Short mmCIF file of C-alpha atoms and ligand atoms in Angstrom, two decimals:
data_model
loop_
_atom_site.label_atom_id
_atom_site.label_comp_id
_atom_site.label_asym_id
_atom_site.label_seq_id
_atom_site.Cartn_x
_atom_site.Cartn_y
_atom_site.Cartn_z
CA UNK P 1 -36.13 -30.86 -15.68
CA UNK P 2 -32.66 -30.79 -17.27
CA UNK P 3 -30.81 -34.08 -16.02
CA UNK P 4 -27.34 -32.72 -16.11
CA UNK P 5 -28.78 -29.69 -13.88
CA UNK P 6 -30.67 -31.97 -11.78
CA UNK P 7 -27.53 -34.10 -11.27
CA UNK P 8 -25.08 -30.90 -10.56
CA UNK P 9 -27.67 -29.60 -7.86
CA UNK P 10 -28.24 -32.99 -5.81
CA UNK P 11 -24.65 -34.63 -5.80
CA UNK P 12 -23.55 -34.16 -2.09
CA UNK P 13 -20.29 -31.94 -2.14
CA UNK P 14 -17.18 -33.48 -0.04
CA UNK P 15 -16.96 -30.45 1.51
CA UNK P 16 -19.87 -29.66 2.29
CA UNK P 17 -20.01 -33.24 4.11
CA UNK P 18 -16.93 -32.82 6.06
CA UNK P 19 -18.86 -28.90 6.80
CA UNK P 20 -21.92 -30.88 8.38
CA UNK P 21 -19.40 -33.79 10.54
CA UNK P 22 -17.29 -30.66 11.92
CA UNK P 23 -20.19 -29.30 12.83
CA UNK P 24 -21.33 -32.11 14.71
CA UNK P 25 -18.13 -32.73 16.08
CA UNK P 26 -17.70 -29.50 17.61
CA UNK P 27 -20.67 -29.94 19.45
CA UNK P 28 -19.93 -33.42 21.24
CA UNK P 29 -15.93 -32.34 21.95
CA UNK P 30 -15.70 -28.07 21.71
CA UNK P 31 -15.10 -26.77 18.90
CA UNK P 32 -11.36 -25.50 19.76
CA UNK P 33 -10.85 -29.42 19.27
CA UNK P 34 -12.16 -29.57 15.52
CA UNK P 35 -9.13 -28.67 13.45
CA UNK P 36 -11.30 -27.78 9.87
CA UNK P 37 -8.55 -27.46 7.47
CA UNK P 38 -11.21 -28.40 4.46
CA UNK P 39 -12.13 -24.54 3.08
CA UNK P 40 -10.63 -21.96 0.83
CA UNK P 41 -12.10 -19.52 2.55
CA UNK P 42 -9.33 -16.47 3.36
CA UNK P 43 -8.69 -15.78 7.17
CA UNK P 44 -6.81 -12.79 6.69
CA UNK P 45 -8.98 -9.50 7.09
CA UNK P 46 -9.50 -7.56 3.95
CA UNK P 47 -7.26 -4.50 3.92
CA UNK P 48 -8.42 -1.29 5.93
CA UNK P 49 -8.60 0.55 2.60
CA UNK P 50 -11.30 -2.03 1.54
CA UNK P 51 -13.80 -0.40 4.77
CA UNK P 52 -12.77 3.03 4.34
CA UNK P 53 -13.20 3.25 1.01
CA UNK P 54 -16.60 1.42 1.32
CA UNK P 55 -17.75 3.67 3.72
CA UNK P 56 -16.62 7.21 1.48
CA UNK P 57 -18.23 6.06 -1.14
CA UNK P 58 -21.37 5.20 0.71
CA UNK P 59 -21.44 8.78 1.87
CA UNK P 60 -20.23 10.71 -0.89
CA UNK P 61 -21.19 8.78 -4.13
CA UNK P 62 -25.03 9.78 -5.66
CA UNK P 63 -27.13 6.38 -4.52
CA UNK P 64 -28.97 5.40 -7.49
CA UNK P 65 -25.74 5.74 -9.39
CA UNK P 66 -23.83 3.43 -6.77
CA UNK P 67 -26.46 0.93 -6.67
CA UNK P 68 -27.40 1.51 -10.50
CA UNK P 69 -26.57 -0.89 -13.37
CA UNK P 70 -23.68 -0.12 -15.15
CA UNK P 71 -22.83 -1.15 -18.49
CA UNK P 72 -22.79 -5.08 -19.16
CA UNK P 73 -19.03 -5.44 -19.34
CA UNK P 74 -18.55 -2.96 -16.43
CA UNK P 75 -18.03 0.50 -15.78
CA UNK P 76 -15.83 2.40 -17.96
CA UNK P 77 -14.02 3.94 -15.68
CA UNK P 78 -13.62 1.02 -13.63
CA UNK P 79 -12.23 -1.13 -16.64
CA UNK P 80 -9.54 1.70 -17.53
CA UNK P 81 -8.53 1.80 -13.81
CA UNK P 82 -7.62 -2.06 -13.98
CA UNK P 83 -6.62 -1.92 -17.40
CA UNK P 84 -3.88 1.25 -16.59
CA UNK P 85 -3.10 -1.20 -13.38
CA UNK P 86 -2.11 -3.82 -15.80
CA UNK P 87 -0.15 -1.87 -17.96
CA UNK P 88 2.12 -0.41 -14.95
CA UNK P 89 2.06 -3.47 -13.17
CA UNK P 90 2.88 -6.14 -15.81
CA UNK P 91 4.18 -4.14 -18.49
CA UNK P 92 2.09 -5.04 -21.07
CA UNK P 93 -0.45 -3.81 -23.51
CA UNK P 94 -4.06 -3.43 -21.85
CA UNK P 95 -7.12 -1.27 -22.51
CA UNK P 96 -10.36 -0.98 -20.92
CA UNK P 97 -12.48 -2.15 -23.75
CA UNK P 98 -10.77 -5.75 -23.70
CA UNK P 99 -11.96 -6.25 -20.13
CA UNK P 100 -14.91 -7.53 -18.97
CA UNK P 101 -16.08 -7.53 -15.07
CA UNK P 102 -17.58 -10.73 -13.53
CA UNK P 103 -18.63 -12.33 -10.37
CA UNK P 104 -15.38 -13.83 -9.30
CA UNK P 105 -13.37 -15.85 -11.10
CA UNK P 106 -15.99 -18.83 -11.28
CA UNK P 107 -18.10 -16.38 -13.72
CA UNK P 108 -14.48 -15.75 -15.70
CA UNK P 109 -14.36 -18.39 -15.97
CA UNK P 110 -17.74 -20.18 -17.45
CA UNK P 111 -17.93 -16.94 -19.90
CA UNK P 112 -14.65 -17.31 -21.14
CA UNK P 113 -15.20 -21.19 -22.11
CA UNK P 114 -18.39 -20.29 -23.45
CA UNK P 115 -16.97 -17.84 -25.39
CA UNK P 116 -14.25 -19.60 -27.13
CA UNK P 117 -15.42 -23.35 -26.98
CA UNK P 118 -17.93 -24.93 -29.94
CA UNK P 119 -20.04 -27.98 -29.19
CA UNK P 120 -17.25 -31.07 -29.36
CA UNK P 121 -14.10 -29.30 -28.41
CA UNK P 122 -11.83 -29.79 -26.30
CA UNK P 123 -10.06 -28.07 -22.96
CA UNK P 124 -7.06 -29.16 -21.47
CA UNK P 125 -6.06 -28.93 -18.08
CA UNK P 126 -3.31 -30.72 -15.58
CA UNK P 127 -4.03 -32.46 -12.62
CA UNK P 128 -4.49 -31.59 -9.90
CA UNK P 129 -7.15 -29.33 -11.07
CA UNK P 130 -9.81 -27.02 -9.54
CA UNK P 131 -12.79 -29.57 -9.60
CA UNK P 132 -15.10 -26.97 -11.04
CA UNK P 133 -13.37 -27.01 -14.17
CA UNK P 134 -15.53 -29.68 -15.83
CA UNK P 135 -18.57 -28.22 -14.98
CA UNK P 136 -17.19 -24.95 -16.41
CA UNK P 137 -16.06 -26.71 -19.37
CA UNK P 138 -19.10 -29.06 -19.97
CA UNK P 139 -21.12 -25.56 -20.01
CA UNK P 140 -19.28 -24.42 -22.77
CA UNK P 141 -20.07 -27.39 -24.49
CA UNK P 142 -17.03 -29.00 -24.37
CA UNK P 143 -15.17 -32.14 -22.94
CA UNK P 144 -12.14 -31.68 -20.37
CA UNK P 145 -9.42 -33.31 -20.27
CA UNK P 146 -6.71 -33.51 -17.53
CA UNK P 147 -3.40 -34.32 -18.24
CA UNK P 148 -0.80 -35.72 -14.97
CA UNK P 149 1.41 -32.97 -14.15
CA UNK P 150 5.03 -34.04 -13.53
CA UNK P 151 4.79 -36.38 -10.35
CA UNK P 152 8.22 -34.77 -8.35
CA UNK P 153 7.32 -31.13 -8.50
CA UNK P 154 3.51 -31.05 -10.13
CA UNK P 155 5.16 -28.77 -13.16
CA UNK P 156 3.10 -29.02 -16.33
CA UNK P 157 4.79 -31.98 -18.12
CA UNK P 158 5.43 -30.55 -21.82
CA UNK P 159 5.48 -33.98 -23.81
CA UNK P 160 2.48 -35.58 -22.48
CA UNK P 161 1.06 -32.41 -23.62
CA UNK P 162 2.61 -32.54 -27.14
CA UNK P 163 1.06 -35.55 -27.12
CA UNK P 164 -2.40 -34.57 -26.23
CA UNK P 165 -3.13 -31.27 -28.21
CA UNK P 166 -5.20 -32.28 -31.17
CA UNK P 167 -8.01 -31.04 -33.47
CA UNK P 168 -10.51 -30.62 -30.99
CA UNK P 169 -8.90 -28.68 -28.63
CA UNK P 170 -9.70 -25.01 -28.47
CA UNK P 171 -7.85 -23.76 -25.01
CA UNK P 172 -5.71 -24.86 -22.43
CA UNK P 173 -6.19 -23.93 -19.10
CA UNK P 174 -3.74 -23.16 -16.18
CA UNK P 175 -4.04 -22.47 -12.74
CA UNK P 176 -1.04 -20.95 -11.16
CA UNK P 177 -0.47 -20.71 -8.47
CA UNK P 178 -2.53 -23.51 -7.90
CA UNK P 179 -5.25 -25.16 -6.09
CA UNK P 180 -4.40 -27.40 -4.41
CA UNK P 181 -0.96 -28.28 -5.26
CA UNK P 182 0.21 -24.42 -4.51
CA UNK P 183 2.84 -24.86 -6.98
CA UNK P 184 3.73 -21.64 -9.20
CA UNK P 185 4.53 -22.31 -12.99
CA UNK P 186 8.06 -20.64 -13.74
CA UNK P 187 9.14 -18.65 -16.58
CA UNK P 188 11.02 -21.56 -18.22
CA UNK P 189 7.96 -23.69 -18.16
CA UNK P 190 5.75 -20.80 -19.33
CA UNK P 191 7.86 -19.89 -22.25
CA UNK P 192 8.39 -23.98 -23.09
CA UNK P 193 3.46 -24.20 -23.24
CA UNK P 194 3.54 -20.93 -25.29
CA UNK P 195 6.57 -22.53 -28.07
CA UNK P 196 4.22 -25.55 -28.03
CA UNK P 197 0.79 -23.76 -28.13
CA UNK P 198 2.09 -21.50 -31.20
CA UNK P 199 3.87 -24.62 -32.86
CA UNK P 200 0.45 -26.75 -32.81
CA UNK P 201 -1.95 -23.56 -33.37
CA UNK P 202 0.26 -23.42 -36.63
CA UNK P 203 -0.24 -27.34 -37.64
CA UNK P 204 -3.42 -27.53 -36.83
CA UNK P 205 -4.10 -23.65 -38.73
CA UNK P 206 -6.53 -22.77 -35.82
CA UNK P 207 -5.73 -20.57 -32.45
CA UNK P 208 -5.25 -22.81 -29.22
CA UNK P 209 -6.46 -20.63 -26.49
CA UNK P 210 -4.55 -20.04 -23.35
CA UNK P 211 -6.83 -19.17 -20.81
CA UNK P 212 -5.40 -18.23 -17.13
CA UNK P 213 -6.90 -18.71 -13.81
CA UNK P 214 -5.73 -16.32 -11.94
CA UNK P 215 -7.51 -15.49 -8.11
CA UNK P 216 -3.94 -16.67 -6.49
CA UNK P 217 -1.86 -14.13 -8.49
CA UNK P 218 -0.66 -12.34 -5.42
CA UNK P 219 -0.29 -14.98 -2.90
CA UNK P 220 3.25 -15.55 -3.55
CA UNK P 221 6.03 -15.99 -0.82
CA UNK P 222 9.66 -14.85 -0.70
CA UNK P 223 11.01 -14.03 -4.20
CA UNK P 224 8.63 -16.50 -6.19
CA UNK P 225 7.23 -14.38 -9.09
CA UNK P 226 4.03 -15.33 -11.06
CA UNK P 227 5.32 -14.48 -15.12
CA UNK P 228 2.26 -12.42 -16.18
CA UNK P 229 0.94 -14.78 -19.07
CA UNK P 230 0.20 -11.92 -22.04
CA UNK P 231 3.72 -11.80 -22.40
CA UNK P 232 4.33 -15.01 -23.27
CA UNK P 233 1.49 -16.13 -25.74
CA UNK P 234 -0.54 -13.90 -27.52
CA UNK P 235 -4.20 -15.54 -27.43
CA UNK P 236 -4.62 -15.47 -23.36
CA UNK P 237 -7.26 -14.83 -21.80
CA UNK P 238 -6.63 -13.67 -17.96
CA UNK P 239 -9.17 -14.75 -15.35
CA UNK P 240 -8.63 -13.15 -12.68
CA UNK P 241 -10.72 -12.56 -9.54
CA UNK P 242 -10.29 -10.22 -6.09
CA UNK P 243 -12.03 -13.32 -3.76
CA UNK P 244 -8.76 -14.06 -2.83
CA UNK P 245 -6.15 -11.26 -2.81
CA UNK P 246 -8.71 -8.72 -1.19
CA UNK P 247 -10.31 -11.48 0.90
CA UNK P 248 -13.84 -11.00 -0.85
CA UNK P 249 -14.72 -14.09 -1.64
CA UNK P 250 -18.56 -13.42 -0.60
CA UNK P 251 -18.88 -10.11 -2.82
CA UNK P 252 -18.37 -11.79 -6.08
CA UNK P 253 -16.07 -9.61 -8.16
CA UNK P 254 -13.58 -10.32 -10.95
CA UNK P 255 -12.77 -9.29 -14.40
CA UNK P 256 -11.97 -11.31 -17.68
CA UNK P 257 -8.82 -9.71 -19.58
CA UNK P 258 -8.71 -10.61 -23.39
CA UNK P 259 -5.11 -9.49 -24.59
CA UNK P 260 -5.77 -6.55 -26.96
CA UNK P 261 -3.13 -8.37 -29.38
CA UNK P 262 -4.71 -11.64 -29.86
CA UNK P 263 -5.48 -12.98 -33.04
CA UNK P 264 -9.15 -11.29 -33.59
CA UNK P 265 -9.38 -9.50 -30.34
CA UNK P 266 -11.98 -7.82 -30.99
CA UNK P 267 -14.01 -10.94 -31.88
CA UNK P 268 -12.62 -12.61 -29.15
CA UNK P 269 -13.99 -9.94 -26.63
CA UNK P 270 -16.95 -9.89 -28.09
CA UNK P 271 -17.74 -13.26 -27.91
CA UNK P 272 -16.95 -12.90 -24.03
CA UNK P 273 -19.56 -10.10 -24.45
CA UNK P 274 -21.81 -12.95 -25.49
CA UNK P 275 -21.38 -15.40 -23.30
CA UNK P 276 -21.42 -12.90 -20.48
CA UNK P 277 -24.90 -12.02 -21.90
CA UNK P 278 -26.11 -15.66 -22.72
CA UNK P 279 -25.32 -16.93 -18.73
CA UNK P 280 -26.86 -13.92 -17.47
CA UNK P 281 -23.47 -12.69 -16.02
CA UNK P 282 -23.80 -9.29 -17.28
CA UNK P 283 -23.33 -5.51 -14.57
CA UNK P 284 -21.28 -7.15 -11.85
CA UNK P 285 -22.35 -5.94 -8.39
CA UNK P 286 -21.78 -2.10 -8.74
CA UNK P 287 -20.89 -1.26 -5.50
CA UNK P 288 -17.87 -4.00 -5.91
CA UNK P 289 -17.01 -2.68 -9.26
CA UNK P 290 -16.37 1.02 -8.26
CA UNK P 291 -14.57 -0.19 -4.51
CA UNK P 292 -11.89 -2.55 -6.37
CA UNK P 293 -11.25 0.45 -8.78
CA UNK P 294 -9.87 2.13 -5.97
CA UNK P 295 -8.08 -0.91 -4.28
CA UNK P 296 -5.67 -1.91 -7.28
CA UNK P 297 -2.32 -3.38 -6.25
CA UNK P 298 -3.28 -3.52 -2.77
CA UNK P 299 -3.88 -7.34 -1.09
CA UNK P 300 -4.69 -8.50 2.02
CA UNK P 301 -1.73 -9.18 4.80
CA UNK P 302 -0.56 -12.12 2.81
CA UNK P 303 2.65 -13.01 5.32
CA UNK P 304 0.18 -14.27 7.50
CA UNK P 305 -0.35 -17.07 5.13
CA UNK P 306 3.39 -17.16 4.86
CA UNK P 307 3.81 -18.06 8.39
CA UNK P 308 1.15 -20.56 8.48
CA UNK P 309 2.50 -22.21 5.73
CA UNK P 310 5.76 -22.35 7.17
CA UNK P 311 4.88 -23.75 10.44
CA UNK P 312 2.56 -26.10 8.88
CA UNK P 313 4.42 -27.46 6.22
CA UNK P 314 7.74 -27.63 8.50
CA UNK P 315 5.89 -29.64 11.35
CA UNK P 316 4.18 -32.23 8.70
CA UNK P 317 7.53 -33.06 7.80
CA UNK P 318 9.13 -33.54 10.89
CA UNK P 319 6.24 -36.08 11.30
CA UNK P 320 7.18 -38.12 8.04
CA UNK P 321 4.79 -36.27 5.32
CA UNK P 322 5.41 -35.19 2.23
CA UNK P 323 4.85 -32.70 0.05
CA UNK P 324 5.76 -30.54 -2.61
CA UNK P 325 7.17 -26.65 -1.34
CA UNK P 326 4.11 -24.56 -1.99
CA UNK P 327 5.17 -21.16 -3.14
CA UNK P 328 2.29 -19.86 -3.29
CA UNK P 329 -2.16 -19.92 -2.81
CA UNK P 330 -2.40 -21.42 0.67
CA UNK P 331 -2.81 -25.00 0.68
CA UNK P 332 -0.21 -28.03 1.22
CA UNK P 333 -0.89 -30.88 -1.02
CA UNK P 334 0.48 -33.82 1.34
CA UNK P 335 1.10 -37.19 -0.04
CA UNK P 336 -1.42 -39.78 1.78
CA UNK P 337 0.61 -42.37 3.63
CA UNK P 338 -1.91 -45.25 2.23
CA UNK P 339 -2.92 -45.68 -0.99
CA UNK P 340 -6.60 -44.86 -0.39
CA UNK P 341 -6.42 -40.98 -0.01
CA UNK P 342 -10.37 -41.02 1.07
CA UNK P 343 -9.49 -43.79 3.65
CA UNK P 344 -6.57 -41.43 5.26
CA UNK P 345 -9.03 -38.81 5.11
CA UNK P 346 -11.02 -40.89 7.36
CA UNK P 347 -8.55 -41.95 9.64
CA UNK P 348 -7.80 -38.13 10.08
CA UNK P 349 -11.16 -37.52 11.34
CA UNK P 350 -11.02 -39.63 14.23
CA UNK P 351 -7.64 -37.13 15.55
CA UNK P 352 -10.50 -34.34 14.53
CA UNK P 353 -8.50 -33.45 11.81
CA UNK P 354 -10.85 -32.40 8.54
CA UNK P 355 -8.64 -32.81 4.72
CA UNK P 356 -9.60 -33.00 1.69
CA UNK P 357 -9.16 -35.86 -0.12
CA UNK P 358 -7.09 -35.11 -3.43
CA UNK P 359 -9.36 -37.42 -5.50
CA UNK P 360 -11.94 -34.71 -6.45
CA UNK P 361 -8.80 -32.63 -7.41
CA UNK P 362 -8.24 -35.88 -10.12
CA UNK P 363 -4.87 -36.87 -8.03
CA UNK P 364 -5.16 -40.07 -6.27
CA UNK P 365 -3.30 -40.55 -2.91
CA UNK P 366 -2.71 -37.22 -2.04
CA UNK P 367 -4.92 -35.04 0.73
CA UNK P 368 -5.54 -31.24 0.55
CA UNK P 369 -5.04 -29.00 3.56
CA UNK P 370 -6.10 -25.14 3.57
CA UNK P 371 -4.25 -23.39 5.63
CA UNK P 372 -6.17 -20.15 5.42
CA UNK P 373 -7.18 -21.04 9.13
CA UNK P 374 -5.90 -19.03 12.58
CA UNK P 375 -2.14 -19.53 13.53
CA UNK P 376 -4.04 -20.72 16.72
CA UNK P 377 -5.69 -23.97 15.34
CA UNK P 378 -2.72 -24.55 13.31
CA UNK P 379 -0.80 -24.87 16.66
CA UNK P 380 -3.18 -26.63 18.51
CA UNK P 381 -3.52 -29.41 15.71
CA UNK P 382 -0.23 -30.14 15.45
CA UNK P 383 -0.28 -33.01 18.34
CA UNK P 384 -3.33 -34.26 16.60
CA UNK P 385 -1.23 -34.69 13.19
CA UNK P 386 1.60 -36.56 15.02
CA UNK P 387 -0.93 -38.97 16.90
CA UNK P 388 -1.91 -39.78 13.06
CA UNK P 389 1.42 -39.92 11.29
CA UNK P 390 2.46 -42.43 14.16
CA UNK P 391 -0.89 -44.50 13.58
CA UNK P 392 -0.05 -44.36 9.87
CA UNK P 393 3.84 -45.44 10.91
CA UNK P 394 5.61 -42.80 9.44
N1 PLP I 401 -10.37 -21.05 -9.49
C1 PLP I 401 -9.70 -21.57 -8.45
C2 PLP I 401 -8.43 -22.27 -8.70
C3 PLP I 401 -10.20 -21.44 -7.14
O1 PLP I 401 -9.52 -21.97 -6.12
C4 PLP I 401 -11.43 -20.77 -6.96
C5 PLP I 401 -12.02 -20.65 -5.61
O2 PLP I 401 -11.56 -21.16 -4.63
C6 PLP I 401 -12.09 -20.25 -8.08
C7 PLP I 401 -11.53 -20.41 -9.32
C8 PLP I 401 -13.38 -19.51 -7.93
O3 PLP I 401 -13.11 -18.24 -7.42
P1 PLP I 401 -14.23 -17.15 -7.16
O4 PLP I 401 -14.65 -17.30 -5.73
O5 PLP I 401 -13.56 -15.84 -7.39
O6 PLP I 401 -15.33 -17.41 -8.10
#
């Protein structure tokens, strides 16, 4: 067996650990007293046009086409349809045979590091970070490294990255908005990494990657707007998935967008070709393919998140918490009153109250909380997170 496999598949997943004690819980005191904040699962429907459109095709297109392979990137006509989307969306250059359809953005992911990384190099990435990335990463061959974000607002801090770009390192990755700080990287700091990315791709006469993880694009709130990243730099690569903005998280369907300008684009996409080919990730699920053609620039009922947010966020603080405004995905990233972020965690559970700790995120002291949950248990838990800010003696 492959020990690096062996070790990926066994090691018990936080998660999935505070999954098993809700569980358990729910069955000693009801579950409408388990408050499971722990999952980025969506609870917002996916749109009506997501069933109807299901269903017409069902009846109308020829089976063995809808259920057939299409080509390994995709389906043409599905890859123009997101690729005109771009265009009038975003404004910028886009064509269908720079795009390449995945499994979610997990599979955008793992073939895009594949595609650009060589056995040594380097990605870069800020905390807190997605804790898949090193596994994606350490696929591709490479090493990830995480840089601290700016500690106030969790902005990407430009001179300890200055500092950190060297030879080895073929891309950096971003994650905006993000999971789990929900912070949104502005324009300013967007045009600030591209200056720096071009300045060191020049000294170090090589192309530093940008590569954008994107499934939170549309989960924005109020007047926050995500700067669309092709714009900016040249060599990005846009991950980008519908789990989140469609609520389809269990269909497994994203795209990979190489901009059509990059240095050696068409190498570039090719290379994703590979990968995509290498991992096995090539004809994402048909079916998928052909509905989200249909759905572009529609998303779920994303004020609900709004509102949860709000409520959430505004009640922690009246208790004493803190955290950073989250403009956008929907999780707060609350500052653990104690040093020992796992130990709050467990302190939580005892008010029933299931976090995250921010740890696996690679962000000591802080706890996640996903509030992609029903207004309902947000209400209910709020006596539950008072009981523990006054243990805690905030
Ligand atoms: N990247 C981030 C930041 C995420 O939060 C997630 C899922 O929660 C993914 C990637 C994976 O998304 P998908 O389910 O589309 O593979």
């Amino acid at each position: 067996m492959n020990q690096r496999m062996y070790e990926l598949g066994s090691k018990r997943s936080v998660i999935r650990e505070l999954f098993e004690f809700g569980k358990q819980r729910a069955r000693e005191v009801g579950a409408e007293n388990v408050y499971d904040f722990s999952l980025g699962n969506p609870s917002v429907n996916p749109p009506q046009v997501v069933e109807d459109t299901l269903i017409s095709l069902l009846q109308t297109e020829n089976p063995t086409e809808l259920h057939g392979y299409t080509s390994a990137q995709g389906d043409y006509s599905v890859r123009k349809a997101i690729a005109d989307y771009i265009h009038a969306a975003h404004g910028v250059p886009s064509d269908p045979d720079y795009i390449y359809m995945t499994c979610g953005a997990a599979a955008s992911l793992t073939i895009t590091l594949s595609a650009i990384c060589n056995a040594g190099d380097e990605v870069i990435t800020f905390r807190p970070y997605f804790t898949e990335y090193k596994v994606f990463a350490e696929t591709a061959g490479a090493k990830l490294t995480a840089l601290p974000s700016d500690p106030e607002t969790f902005q990407i801090d430009i001179d300890v990255l200055e500092k950190a770009i060297g030879e080895r390192t073929a891309a950096v990755l971003i994650n905006s908005p993000n999971n789990p700080s929900g912070v949104v990287y502005g324009e300013e700091t967007i045009q600030k990494l591209a200056e720096l990315l071009r300045e060191k791709s020049r000294a170090f006469k090589k192309t530093i990657y940008l590569v954008t993880d994107e499934p939170y694009r549309e989960l924005v709130y109020g007047t926050v707007k995500v700067p669309y990243l092709t714009k900016y730099y040249r060599d990005t690569v846009v991950c980008y998935s519908y789990s989140k903005s469609l609520s389809l998280p269990g269909e497994r369907i994203g795209y990979i967008f190489v901009n059509p300008s990059a240095d050696r684009a068409k190498e570039l996409y090719l290379s994703v070709c590979g990968a995509g080919r290498a991992l096995g990730y090539v004809c994402a699920p048909s079916l998928f393919q052909k509905l989200i053609a249909r759905c572009q620039g529609i998303s779920s009922d994303i004020s609900v998140y709004e509102g949860n947010r709000d409520l959430l966020a505004g009640a922690l603080r009246e208790y004493g918490f803190e955290c950073v405004q989250p403009d956008g995905a929907f999780y707060l990233f609350v500052k653990a009153p104690e040093k020992d972020a796992d130990a709050f965690c467990e302190r939580a559970k005892k008010y029933n109250l299931l976090l995250v700790s921010g740890d696996g995120f690679g962000c000591e002291g802080y706890v996640r909380i996903a509030y992609c949950v029903s207004r309902d248990m947000i209400r209910r838990s709020l006596p539950a997170f008072r009981k523990l800010a006054e243990e805690c003696g905030l």
